[in-house]
Tab-separated table of C-alpha atoms and ligand atoms in Angstrom:
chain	number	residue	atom	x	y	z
W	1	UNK	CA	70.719	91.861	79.614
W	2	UNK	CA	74.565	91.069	79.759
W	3	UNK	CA	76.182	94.122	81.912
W	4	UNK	CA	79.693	92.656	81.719
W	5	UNK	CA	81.404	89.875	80.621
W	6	UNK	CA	82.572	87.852	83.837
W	7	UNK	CA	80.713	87.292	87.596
W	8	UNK	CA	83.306	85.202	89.801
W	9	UNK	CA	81.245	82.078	91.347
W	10	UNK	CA	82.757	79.898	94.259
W	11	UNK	CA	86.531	80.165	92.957
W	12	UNK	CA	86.064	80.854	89.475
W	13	UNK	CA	85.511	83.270	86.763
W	14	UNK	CA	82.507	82.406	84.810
W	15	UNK	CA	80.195	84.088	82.295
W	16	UNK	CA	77.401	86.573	83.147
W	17	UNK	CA	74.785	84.195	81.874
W	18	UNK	CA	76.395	81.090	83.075
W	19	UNK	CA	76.509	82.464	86.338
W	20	UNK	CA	73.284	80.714	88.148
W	21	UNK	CA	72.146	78.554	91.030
W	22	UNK	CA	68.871	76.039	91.879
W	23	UNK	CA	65.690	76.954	92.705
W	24	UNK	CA	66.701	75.126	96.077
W	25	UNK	CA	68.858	77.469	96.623
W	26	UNK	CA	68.710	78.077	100.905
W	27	UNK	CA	68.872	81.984	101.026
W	28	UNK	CA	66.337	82.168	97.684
W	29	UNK	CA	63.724	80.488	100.413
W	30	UNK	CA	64.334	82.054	103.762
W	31	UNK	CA	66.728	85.261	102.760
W	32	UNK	CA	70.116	84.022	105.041
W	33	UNK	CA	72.848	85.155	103.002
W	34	UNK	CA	75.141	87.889	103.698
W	35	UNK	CA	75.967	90.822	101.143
W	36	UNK	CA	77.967	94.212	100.664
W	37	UNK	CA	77.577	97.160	98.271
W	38	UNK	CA	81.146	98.530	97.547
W	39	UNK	CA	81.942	101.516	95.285
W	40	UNK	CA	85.216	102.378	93.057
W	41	UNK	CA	86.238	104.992	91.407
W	42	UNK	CA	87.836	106.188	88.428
W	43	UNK	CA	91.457	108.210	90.038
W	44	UNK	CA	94.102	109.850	88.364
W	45	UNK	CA	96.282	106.532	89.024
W	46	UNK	CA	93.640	104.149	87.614
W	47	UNK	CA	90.717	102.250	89.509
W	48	UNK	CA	90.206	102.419	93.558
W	49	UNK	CA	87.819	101.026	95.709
W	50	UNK	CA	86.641	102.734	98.214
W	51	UNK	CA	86.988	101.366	101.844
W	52	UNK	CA	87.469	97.649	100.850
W	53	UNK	CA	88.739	96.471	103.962
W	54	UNK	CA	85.877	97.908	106.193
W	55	UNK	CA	83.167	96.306	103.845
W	56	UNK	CA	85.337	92.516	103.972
W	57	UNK	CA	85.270	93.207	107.422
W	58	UNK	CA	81.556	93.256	107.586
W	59	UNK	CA	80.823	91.095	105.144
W	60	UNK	CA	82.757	88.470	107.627
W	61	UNK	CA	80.665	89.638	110.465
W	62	UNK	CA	77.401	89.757	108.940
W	63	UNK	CA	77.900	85.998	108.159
W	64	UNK	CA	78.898	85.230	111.616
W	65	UNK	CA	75.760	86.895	112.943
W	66	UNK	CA	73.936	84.438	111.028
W	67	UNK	CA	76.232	81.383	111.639
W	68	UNK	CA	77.302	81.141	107.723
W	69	UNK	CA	81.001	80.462	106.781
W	70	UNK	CA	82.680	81.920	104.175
W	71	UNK	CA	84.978	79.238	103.055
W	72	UNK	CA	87.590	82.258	101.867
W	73	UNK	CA	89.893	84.700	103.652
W	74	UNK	CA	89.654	88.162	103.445
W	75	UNK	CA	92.674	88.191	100.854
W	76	UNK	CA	90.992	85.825	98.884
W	77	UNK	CA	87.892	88.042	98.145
W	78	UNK	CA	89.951	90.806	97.899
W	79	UNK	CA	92.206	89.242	95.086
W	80	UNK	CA	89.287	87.923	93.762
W	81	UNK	CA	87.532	91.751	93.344
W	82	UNK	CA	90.176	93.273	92.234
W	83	UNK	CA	90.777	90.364	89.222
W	84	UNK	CA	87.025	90.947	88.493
W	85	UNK	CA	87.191	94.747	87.555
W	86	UNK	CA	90.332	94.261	85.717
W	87	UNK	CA	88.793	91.192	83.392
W	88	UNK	CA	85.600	93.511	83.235
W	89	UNK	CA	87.419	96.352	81.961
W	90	UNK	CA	84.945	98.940	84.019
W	91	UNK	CA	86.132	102.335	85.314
W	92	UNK	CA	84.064	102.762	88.043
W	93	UNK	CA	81.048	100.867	88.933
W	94	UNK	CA	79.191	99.142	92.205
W	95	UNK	CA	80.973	95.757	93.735
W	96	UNK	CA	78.575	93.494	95.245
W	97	UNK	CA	79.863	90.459	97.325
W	98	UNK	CA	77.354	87.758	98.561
W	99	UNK	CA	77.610	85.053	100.608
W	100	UNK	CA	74.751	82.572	101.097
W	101	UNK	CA	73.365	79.249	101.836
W	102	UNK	CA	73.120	76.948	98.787
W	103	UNK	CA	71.642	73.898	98.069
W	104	UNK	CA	71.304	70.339	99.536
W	105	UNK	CA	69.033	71.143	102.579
W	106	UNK	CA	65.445	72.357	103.180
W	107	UNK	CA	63.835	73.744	106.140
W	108	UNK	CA	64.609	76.412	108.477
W	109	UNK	CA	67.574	75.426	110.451
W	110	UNK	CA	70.854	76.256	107.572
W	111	UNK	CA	72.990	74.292	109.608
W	112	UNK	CA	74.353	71.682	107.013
W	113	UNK	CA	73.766	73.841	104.099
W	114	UNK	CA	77.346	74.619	101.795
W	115	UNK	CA	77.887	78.421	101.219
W	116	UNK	CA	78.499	79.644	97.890
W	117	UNK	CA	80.375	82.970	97.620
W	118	UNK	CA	80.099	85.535	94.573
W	119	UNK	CA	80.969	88.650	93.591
W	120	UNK	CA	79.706	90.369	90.640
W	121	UNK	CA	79.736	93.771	89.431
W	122	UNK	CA	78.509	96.817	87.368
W	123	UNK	CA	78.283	100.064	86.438
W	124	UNK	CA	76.402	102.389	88.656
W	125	UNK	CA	75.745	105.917	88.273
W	126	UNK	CA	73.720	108.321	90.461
W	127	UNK	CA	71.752	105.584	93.247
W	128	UNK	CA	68.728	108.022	94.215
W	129	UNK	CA	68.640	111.388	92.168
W	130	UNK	CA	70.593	114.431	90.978
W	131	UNK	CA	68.357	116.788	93.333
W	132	UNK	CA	68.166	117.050	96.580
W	133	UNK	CA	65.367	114.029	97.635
W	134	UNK	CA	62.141	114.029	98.168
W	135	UNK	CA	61.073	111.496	100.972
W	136	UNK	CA	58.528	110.481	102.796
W	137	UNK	CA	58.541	108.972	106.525
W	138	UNK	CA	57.629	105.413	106.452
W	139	UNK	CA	54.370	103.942	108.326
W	140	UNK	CA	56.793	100.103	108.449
W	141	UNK	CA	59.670	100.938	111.933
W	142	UNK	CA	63.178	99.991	111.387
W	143	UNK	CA	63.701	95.887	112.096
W	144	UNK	CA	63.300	95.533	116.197
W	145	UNK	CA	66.646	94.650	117.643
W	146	UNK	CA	65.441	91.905	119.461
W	147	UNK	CA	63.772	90.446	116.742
W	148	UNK	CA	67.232	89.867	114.388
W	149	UNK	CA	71.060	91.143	115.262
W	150	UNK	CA	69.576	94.755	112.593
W	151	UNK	CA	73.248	96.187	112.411
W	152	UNK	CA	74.239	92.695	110.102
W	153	UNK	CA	73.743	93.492	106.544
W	154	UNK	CA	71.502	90.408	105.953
W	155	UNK	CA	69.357	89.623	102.748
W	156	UNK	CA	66.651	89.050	104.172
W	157	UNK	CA	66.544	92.085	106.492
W	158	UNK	CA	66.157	94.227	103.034
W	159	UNK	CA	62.202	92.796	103.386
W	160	UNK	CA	61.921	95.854	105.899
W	161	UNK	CA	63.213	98.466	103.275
W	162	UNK	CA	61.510	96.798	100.481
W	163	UNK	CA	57.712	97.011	101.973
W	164	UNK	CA	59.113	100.703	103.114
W	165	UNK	CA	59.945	101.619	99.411
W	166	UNK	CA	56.930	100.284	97.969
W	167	UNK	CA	54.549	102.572	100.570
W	168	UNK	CA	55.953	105.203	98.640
W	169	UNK	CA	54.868	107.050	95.031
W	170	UNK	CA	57.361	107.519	93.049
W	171	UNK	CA	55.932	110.461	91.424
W	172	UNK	CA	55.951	112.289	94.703
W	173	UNK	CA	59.230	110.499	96.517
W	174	UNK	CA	62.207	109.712	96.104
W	175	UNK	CA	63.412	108.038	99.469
W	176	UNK	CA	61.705	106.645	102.292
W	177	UNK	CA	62.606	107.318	105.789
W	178	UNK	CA	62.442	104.866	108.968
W	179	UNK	CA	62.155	105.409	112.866
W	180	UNK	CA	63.011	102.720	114.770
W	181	UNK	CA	60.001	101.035	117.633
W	182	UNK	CA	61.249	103.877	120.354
W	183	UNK	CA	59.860	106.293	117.790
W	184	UNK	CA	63.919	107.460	116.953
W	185	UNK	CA	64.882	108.800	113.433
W	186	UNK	CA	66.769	105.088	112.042
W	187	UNK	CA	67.603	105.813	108.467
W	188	UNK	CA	66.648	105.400	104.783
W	189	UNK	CA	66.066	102.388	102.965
W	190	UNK	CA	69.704	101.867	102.426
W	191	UNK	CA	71.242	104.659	103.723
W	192	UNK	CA	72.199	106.245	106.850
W	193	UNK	CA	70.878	109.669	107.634
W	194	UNK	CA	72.843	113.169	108.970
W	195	UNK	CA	70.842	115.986	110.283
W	196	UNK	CA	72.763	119.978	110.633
W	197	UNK	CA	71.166	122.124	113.340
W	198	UNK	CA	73.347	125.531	114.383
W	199	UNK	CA	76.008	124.095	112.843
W	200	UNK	CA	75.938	120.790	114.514
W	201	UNK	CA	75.682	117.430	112.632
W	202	UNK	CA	73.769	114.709	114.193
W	203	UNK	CA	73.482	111.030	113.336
W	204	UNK	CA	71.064	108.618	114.789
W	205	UNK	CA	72.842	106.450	117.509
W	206	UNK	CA	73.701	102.808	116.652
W	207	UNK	CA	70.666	100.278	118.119
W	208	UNK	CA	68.655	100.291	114.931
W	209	UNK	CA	70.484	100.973	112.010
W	210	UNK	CA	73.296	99.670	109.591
W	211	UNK	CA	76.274	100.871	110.829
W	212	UNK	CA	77.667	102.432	107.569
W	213	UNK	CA	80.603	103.436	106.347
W	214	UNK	CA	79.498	106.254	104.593
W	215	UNK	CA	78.256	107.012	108.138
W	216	UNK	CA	81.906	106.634	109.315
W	217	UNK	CA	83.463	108.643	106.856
W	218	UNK	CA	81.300	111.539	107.326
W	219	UNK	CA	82.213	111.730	110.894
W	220	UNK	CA	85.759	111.527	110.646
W	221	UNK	CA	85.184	114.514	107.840
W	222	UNK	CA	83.190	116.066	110.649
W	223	UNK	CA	86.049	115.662	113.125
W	224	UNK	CA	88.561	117.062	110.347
W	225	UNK	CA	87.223	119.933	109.662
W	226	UNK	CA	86.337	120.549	113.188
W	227	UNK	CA	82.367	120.462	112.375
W	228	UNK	CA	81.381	118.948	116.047
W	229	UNK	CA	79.112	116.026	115.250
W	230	UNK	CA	77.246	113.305	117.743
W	231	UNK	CA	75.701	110.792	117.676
W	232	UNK	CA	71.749	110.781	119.824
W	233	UNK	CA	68.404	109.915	119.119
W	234	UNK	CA	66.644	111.899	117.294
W	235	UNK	CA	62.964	112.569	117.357
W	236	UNK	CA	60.887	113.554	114.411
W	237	UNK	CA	60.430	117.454	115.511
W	238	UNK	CA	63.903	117.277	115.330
W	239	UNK	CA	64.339	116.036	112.257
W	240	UNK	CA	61.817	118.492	110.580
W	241	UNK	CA	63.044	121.354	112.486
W	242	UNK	CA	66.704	120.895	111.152
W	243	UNK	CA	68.578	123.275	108.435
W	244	UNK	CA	69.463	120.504	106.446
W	245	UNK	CA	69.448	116.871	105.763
W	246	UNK	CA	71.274	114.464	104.281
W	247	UNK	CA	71.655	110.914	103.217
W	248	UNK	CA	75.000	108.654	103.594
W	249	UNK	CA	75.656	105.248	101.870
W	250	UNK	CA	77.667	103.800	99.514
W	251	UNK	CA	75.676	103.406	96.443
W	252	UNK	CA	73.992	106.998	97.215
W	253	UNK	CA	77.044	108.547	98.478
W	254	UNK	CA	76.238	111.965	100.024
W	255	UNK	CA	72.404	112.246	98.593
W	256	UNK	CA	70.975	115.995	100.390
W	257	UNK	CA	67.299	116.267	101.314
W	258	UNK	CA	65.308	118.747	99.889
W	259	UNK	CA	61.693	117.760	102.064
W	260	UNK	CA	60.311	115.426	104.364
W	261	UNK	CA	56.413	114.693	104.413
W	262	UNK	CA	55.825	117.854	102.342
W	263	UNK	CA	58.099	120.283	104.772
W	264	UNK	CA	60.860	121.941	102.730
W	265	UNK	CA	64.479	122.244	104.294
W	266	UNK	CA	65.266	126.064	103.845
W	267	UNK	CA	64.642	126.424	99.927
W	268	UNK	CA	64.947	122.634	99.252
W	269	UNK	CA	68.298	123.213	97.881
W	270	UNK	CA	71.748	121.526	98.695
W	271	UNK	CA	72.379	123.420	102.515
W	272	UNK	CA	76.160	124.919	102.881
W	273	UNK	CA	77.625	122.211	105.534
W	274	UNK	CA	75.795	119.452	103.552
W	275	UNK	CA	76.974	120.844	99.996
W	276	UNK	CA	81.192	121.119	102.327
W	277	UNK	CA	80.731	117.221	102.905
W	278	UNK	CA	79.366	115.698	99.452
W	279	UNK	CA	82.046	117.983	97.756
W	280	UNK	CA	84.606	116.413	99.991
W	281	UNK	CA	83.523	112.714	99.695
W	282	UNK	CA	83.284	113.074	96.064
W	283	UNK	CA	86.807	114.586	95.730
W	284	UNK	CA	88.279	111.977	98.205
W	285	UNK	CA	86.786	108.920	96.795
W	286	UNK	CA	88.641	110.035	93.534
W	287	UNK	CA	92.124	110.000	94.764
W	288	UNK	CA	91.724	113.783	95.401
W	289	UNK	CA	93.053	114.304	98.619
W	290	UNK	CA	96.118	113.035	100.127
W	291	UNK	CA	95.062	112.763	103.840
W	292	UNK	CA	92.502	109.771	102.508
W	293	UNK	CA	94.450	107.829	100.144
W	294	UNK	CA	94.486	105.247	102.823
W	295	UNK	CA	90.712	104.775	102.534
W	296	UNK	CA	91.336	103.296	98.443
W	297	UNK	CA	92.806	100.289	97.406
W	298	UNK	CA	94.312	101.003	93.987
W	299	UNK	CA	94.031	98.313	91.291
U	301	PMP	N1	71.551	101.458	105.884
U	301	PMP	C1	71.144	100.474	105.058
U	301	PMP	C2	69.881	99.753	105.384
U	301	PMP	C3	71.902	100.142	103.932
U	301	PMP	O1	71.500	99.164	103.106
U	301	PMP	C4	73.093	100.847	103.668
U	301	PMP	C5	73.912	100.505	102.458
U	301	PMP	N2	74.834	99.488	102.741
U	301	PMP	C6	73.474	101.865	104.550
U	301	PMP	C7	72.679	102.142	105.654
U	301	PMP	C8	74.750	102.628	104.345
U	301	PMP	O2	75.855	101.801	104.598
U	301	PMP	P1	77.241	102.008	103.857
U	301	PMP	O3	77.608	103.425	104.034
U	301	PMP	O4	78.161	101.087	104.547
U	301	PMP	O5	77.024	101.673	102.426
């Protein structure tokens, strides 16, 4: 299943099927490798990715979190991701960066381990669904913070969202939704989440989520358009007694909520404030509005 022609490995450019590493491969054992999920788009001046210097950024402090150096700069992987969608010859499509421990040590302790680097890409259309989701609160809390540094974007963190997605039928849901171990709204499996009540948009405090930058941008939309927004804990009557709900992440971009555990949000169709903000991100992350050009790097 070849997606595209080229996956750049440790320094190099080499082919999608050539691009593989040993079964002793650290991270494949004990999940401590470091990874992003960037999107770009197709503009009227050719491809941009979205908020590449905020995802390097974290990428780099992921890895720290976990004691793992990347043996690149930022420029590096940026030169490097921008080569790889030229030589690919994709529109648009997902960018995902990974850092990890490789091979030449077992056991726990990664200290000694080399880290490999790659970045590969692909096309990737809508992440969750066209409508407005159907989800489903998850019995599995967000990771504790005590038990790993939860705002790193860590492979082997995704266990938690994994064993959350799989509770769910996917006849019935579309998206799963944490709380965190103070019994606080967290966030999807790999999104953030946005709640509108009187007009006000709320958004789950950072302690136990990923600290997105979907997340970012929709606050700095908020505080734009003068739509106050905050930041709290939120409980779960809260969350079901809101007008409208949304998700926030990069591969699902603005992805509204039609129900949660059965209850419908107004009709279960897109709400006004949340239908304002996905119309916005989508117009901005396509070169459509001036005031946010600096959010795209242009190939
Ligand atoms: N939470 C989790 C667990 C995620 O995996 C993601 C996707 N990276 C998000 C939130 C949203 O983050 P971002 O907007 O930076 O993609």
């Amino acid at each position: 299943m070849q997606i595209v022609s080229k996956i750049w490995m440790d320094g190099k450019f080499v082919c999608w099927n050539k691009a593989k590493t040993h079964i002793l491969t650290h991270t494949l054992h004990y999940g401590a490798g470091v990874f992003e999920g960037i999107r770009f788009y197709e503009t009227d001046n050719g491809q941009a990715i979205f908020r590449l210097d905020e995802h390097l950024e974290r990428l780099f402090y992921s890895a720290k979190k976990i004691g793992l150096e990347i043996p690149y700069t930022k420029n590096q992987l940026e030169t490097a991701i921008l080569k790889l969608i030229k030589i690919n010859k994709l529109k648009s499509g997902y960018i995902r960066p990974l850092a990890y421990y490789g091979y030449g040590k077992m056991g726990i302790d990664p200290r000694g381990c080399p880290t490999n680097v790659s970045i590969a890409i692909w096309p990737w259309g809508v992440y969750l669904s066209d409508k407005p989701a159907r989800c489903k609160i998850s019995p599995f809390i967000r990771l504790h913070p005590k038990s790993v540094h939860n705002e790193a974007k860590v492979c082997g963190h995704y266990i938690n969202s994994i064993v959350a997605r799989l509770n769910i039928d996917l006849d019935q849901h579309d998206e799963v939704i944490l709380f965190d171990h103070k019994n606080h709204l967290a966030e999807g499996s790999a999104e953030n989440i946005f709640i509108v009540k009187n007009g006000v948009l709320f958004t789950p405090k950072p302690g136990s989520i990923l600290i997105g930058i979907t997340r970012d941008t929709v606050m700095v939309l908020a505080r734009d358009a003068r739509i106050p927004c905050e930041e709290k804990d939120i409980t779960k009557q809260e969350l079901l007694a809101a007008d409208e709900v949304f998700f926030a992440g990069t591969a699902a971009e603005i992805s509204p909520i039609a129900s949660i555990d059965g209850h419908y949000f107004g009709n279960g169709e897109t709400g006004p404030l949340s239908q304002k903000i996905k119309n916005t991100y989508a117009a901005l992350t396509r070169g459509k509005i001036d005031k946010y050009k600096d959010w795209l790097t242009f190939l």
